[in-house]
Coordinates of C-alpha atoms and ligand atoms in Angstrom, one line a residue:
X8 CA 95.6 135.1 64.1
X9 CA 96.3 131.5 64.0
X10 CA 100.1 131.4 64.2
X11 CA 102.0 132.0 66.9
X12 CA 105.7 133.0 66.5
X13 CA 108.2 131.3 69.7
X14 CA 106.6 130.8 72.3
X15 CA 103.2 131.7 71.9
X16 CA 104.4 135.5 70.7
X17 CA 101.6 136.5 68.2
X18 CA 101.9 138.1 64.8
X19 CA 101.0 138.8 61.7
X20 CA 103.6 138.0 59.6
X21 CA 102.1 135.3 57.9
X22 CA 99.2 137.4 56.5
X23 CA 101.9 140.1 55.4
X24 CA 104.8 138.7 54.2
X25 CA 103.6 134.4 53.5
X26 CA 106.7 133.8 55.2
X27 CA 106.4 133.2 58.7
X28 CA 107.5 130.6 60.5
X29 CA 109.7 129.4 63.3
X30 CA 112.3 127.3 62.6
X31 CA 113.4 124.4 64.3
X32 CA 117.2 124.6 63.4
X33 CA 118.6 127.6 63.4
X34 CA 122.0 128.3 60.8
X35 CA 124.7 130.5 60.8
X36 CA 124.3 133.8 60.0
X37 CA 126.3 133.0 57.0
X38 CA 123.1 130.9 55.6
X39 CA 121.2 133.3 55.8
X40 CA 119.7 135.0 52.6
X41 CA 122.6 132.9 50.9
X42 CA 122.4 132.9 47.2
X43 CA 123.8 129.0 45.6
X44 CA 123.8 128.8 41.8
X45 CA 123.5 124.9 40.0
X46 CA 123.4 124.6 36.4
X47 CA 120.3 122.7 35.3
X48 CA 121.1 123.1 31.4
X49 CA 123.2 124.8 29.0
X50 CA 122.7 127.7 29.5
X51 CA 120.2 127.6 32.3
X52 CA 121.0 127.9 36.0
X53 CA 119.0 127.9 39.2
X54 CA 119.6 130.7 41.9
X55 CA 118.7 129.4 45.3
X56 CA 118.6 132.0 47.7
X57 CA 118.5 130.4 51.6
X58 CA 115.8 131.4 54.2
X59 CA 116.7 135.2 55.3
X60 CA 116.4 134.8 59.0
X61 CA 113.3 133.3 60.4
X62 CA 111.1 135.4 59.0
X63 CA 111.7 135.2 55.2
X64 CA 111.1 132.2 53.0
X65 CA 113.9 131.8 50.5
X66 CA 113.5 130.5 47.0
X67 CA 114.5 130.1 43.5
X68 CA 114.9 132.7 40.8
X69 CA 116.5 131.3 36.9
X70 CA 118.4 132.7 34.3
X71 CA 118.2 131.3 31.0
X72 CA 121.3 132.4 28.4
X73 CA 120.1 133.3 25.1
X74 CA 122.4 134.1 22.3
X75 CA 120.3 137.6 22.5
X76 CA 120.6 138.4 26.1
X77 CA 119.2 136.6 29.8
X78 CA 115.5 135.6 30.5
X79 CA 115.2 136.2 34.6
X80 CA 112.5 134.0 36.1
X81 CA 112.1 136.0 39.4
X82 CA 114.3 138.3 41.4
X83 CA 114.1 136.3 44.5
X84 CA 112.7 138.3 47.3
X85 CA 115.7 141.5 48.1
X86 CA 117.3 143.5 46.6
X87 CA 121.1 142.3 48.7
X88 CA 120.0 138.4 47.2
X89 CA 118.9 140.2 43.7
X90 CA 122.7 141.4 43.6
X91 CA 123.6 138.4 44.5
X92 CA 122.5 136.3 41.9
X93 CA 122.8 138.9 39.0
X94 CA 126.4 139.1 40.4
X95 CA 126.7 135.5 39.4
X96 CA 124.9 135.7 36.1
X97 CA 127.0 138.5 35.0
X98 CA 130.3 135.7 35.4
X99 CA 128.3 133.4 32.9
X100 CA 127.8 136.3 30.4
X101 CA 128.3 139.6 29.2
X102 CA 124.9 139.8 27.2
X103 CA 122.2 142.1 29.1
X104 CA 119.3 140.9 30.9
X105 CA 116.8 141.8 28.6
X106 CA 113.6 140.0 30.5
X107 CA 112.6 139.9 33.6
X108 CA 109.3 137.4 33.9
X109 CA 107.7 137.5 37.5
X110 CA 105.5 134.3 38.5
X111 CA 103.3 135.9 40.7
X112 CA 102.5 138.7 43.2
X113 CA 104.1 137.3 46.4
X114 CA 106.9 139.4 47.8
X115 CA 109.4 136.5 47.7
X116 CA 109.5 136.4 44.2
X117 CA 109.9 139.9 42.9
X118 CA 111.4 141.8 45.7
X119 CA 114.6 142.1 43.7
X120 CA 113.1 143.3 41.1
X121 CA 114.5 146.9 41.3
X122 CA 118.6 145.4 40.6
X123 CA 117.8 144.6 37.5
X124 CA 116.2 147.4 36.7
X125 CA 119.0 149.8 37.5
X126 CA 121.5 147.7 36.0
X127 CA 120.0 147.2 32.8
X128 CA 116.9 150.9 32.3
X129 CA 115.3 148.9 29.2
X130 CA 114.9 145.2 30.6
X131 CA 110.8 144.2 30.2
X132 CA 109.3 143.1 33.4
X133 CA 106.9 140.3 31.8
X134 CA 104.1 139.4 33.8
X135 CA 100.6 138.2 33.8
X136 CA 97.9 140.6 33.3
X137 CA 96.5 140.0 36.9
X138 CA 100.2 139.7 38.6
X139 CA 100.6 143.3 37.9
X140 CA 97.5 144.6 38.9
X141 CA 98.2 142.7 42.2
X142 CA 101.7 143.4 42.6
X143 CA 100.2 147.0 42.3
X144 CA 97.4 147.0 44.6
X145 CA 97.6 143.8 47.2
X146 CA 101.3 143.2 47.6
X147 CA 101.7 147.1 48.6
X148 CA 98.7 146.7 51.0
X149 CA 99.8 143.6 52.4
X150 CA 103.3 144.4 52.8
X151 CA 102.7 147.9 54.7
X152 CA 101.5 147.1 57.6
X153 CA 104.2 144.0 57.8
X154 CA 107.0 146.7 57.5
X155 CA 105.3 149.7 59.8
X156 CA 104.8 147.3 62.3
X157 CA 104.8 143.7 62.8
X158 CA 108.7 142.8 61.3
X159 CA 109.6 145.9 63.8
X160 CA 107.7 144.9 66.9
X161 CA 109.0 141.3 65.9
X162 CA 112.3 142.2 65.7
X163 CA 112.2 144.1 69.0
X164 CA 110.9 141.0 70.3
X165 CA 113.8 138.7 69.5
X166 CA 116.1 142.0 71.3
X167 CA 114.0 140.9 74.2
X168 CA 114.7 137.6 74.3
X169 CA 118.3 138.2 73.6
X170 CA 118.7 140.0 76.8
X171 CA 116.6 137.8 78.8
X172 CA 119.0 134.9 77.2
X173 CA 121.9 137.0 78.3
X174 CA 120.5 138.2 81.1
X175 CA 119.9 134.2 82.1
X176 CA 123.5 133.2 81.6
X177 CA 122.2 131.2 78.8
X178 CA 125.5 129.2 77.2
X179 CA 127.6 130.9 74.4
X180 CA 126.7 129.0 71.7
X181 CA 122.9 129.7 72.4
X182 CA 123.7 133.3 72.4
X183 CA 125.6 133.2 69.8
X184 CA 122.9 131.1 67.6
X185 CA 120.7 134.0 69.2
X186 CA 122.4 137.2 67.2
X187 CA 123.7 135.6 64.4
X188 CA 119.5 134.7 63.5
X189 CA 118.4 138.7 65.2
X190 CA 121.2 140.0 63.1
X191 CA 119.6 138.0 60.6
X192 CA 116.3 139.1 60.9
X193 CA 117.3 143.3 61.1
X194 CA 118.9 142.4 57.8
X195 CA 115.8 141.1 56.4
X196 CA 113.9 144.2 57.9
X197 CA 116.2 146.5 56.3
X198 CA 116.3 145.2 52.8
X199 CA 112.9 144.9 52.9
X200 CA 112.7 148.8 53.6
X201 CA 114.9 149.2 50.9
X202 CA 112.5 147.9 48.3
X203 CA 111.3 150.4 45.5
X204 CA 108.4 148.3 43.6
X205 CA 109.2 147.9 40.5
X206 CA 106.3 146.3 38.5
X207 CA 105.6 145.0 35.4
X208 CA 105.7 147.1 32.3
X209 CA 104.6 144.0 29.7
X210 CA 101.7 141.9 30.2
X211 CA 100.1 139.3 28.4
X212 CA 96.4 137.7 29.0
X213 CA 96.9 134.0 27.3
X214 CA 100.8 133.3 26.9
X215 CA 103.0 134.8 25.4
X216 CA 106.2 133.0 23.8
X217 CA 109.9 134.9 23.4
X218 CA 111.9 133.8 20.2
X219 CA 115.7 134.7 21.6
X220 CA 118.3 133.3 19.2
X221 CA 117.7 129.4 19.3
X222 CA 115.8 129.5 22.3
X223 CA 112.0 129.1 22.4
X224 CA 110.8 130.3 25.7
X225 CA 107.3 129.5 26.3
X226 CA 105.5 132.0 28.9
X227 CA 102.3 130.5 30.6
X228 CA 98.9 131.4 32.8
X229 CA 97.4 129.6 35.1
X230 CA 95.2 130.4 38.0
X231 CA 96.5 128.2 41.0
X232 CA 97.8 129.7 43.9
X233 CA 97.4 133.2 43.1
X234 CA 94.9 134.3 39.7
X235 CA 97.9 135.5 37.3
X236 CA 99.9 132.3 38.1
X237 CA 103.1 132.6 35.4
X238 CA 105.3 129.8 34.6
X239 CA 107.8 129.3 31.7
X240 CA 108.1 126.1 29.7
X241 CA 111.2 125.4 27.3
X242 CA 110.1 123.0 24.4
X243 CA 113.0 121.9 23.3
X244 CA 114.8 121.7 26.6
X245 CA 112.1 120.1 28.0
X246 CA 111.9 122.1 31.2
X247 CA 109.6 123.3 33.3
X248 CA 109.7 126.3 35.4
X249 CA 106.4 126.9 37.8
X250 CA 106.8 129.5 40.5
X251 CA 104.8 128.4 43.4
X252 CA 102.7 126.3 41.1
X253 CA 105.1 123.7 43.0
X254 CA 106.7 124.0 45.6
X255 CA 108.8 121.2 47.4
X256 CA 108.8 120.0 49.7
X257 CA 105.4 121.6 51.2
X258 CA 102.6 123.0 49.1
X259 CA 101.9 126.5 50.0
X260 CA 98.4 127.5 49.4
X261 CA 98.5 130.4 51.8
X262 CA 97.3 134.1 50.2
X263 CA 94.6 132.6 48.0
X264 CA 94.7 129.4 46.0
X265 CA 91.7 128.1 43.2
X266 CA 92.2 123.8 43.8
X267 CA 89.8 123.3 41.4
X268 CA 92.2 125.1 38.6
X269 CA 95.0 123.7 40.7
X270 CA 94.3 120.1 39.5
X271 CA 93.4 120.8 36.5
X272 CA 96.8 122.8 36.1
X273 CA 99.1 120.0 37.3
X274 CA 96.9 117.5 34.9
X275 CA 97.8 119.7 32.2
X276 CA 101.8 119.8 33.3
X277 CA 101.8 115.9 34.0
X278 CA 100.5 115.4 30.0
X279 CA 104.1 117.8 29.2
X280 CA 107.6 116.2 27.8
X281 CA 109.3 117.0 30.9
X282 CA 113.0 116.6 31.7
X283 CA 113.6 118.8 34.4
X284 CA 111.0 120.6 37.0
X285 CA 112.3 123.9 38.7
X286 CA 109.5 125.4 41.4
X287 CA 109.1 127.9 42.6
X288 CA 111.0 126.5 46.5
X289 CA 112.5 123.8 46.8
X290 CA 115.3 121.3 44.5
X291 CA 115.0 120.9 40.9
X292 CA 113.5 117.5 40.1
X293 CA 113.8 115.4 36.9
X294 CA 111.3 113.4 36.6
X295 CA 107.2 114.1 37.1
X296 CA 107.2 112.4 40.6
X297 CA 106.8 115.3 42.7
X298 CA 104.5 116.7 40.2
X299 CA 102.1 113.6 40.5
X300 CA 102.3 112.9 43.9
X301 CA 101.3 117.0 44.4
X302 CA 98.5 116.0 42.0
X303 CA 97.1 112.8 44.0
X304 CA 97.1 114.8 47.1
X305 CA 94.9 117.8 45.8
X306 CA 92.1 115.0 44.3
X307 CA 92.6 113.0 47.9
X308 CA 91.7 116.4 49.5
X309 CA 89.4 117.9 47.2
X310 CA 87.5 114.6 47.2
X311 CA 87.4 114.4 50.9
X312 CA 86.0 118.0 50.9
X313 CA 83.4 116.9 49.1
X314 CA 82.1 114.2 50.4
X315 CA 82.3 116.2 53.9
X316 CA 79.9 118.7 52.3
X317 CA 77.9 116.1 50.5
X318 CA 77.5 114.4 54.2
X319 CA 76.6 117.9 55.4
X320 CA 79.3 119.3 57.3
X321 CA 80.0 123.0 57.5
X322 CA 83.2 125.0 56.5
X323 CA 84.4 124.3 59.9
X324 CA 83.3 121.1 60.8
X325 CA 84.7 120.2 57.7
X326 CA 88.0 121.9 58.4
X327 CA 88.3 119.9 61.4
X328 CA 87.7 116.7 60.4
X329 CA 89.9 116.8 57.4
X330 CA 92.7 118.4 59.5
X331 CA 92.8 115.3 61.7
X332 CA 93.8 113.5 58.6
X333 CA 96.7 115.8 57.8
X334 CA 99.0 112.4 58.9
X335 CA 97.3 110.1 56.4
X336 CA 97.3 113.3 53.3
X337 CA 101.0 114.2 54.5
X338 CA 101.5 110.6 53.3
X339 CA 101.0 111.0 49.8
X340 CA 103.5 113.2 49.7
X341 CA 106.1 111.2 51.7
X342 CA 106.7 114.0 54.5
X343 CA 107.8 113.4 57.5
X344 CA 105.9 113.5 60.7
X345 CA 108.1 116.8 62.0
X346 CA 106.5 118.9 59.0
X347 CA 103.2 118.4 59.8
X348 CA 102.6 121.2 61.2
X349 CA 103.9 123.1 58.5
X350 CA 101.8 121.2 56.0
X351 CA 99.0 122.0 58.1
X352 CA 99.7 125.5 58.0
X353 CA 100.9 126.4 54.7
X354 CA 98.7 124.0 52.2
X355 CA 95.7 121.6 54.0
X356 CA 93.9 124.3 56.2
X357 CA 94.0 126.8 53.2
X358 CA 93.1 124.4 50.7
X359 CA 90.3 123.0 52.5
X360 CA 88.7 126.3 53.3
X361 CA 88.9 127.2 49.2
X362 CA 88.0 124.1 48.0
X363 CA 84.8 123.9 50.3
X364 CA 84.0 127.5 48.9
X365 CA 84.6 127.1 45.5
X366 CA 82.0 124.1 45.7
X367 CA 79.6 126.6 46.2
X368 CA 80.7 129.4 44.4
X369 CA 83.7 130.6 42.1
X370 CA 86.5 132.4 44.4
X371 CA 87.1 135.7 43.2
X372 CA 90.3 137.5 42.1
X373 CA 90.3 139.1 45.9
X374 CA 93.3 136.7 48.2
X375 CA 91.1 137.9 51.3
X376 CA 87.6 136.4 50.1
Ligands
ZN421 ZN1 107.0 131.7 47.1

């Protein structure tokens, strides 16, 4: 594998669980897998759950208030930030969760799933057709082998270090930063081992749209970064909920990704009235800015990919030349130089690598191919 965990420690994580990555800053432990609520309308909040150690993307779930019960837009990614956040929704109202609607098959989104469940036996889990047959088949695959092994061995592995650190003399506050993120991390393990999947028992092929008292709640396919891409859009509220469709403030592209459909997606949400953009990581935004500059990026790529298969470079070659540009690409999104690497790793060396194969033929349903 490609990506090395601290210092040069390699593992799979990334493949298993999308999440992996090392983190520059390190919180306390009471950041981690913390659950903040905003109110982005009446009647429509944004759960943000914080990273879960440094091995766990966080991310946003929603709850929209209907005058007939909640709309759920994902479960976030455990069952202990699941609790969480239905905790909070249970302070805004005493009307049941009655849907669930999961954006795609990646564990961060769904892994709460199972709270909602047990608090509420008839909720509908609303998905797209695809999401549930990959919820069912490559999330359990993928996941297995992260759980048996590499979040085990990678826990053990921070132990290690502990002890060395201790072992070392290393000042308290390191060691302290050094338990609060390992106690972190067995936390994560052990919610994650306490996930019973808990798929979707309503799909739709198209969209489908839910008429709950006064709302209209609009429920979308697309195939962008995974093939059963689901997002929500409320006409009258003018917002826009994507999952990973966006997410801010790095693209992630890892686990699959169509850029072809990609562009064509975000041409489709840029033509939207549009008050408010939740994605699927990241702030809210209210205005299409993020949305456009995500769009000028994929063509800048995509165009660049061409040209380096027009001029006759291979996959590789190609990979390589375009990676050296990751500065002038990271641009068009105003990063900063420090995430380069992570825009690297999560968006341009995926992207290019689809886009180059979907030149030549259409990527399959299959995350692997
Ligand atoms: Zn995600």
């Amino acid at each position: 594998m490609s990506h090395l965990g601290p210092r040069g420690h390699p593992v799979r994580l990334m493949q298993v669980l999308f999440c992996f990555c090392v983190l520059a800053c390190v919180g306390v432990a009471a950041d981690y897998g913390k659950v903040t609520m905003s109110k982005i309308a009446a009647g429509v909040y944004l759960f943000t759950t914080s990273r879960y150690g440094d091995v766990g993307f966080g991310g946003n779930s929603v709850a929209i208030l209907t005058d007939d019960g909640v709309v759920m837009f994902d479960t976030s990614g455990t069952p202990a930030s699941a609790k969480a956040i239905l905790s909070e929704v249970r302070k805004l109202t005493d009307k049941p969760v009655i849907y669930v609607i999961n954006s795609h098959w990646h564990w961060d989104h769904w892994g709460g799933n199972q709270v909602f469940k047990a608090a509420y036996p008839s909720v509908q889990f609303l998905s797209h057709e695809k999401n549930r047959d990959l919820m069912m088949s490559v999330a359990v695959a993928w996941n297995a082998p992260g759980l048996a092994k590499d979040l085990p061995d990678y826990v053990k592995y921070q132990k290690e270090q502990l002890t060395a650190a201790e072992e070392k003399h290393t000042s308290e506050t390191e060691l302290a930063k050094k338990r609060e993120l390992l106690a972190a991390d067995e936390n994560f393990l052990e919610q994650k081992r306490s996930v019973t999947y808990t798929f979707p028992n309503a799909t739709f092929s198209e969209s489908a749209t839910l008429y709950l008292g006064a709302r209209e709640i609009r429920v979308l396919h697309a195939r962008t970064i995974t093939p059963g891409d689901t997002y929500v859009y409320l006409p009258k509220e003018k917002i826009l909920i994507t999952g990973d469709i966006l997410v801010s403030p790095i693209p992630f592209a890892v686990g699959g990704s169509y850029p072809q459909e990609w562009i064509e997606t975000l041409q489709k949400l840029n033509k939207l009235e549009i008050e408010t953009i939740i994605p699927g990581h990241g702030e809210a935004e209210h205005n299409k800015s993020y949305l456009q500059r995500n769009l000028a990026l994929f063509q800048h790529v995509l165009n660049d990919v061409k040209e380096a298969k027009a001029s006759g470079l291979s996959v590789d070659q190609a990979k390589r030349a375009l990676i050296n540009k990751a500065a002038e690409y990271a641009a068009d999104l105003a990063l900063s130089e420090a995430q380069i690497p992570e825009f690297k790793s999560y968006f341009l060396e995926v992207f290019v690598n689809r886009a180059y194969h979907e030149l030549d033929n259409p990527l399959g349903d299959n995350p692997i191919s």
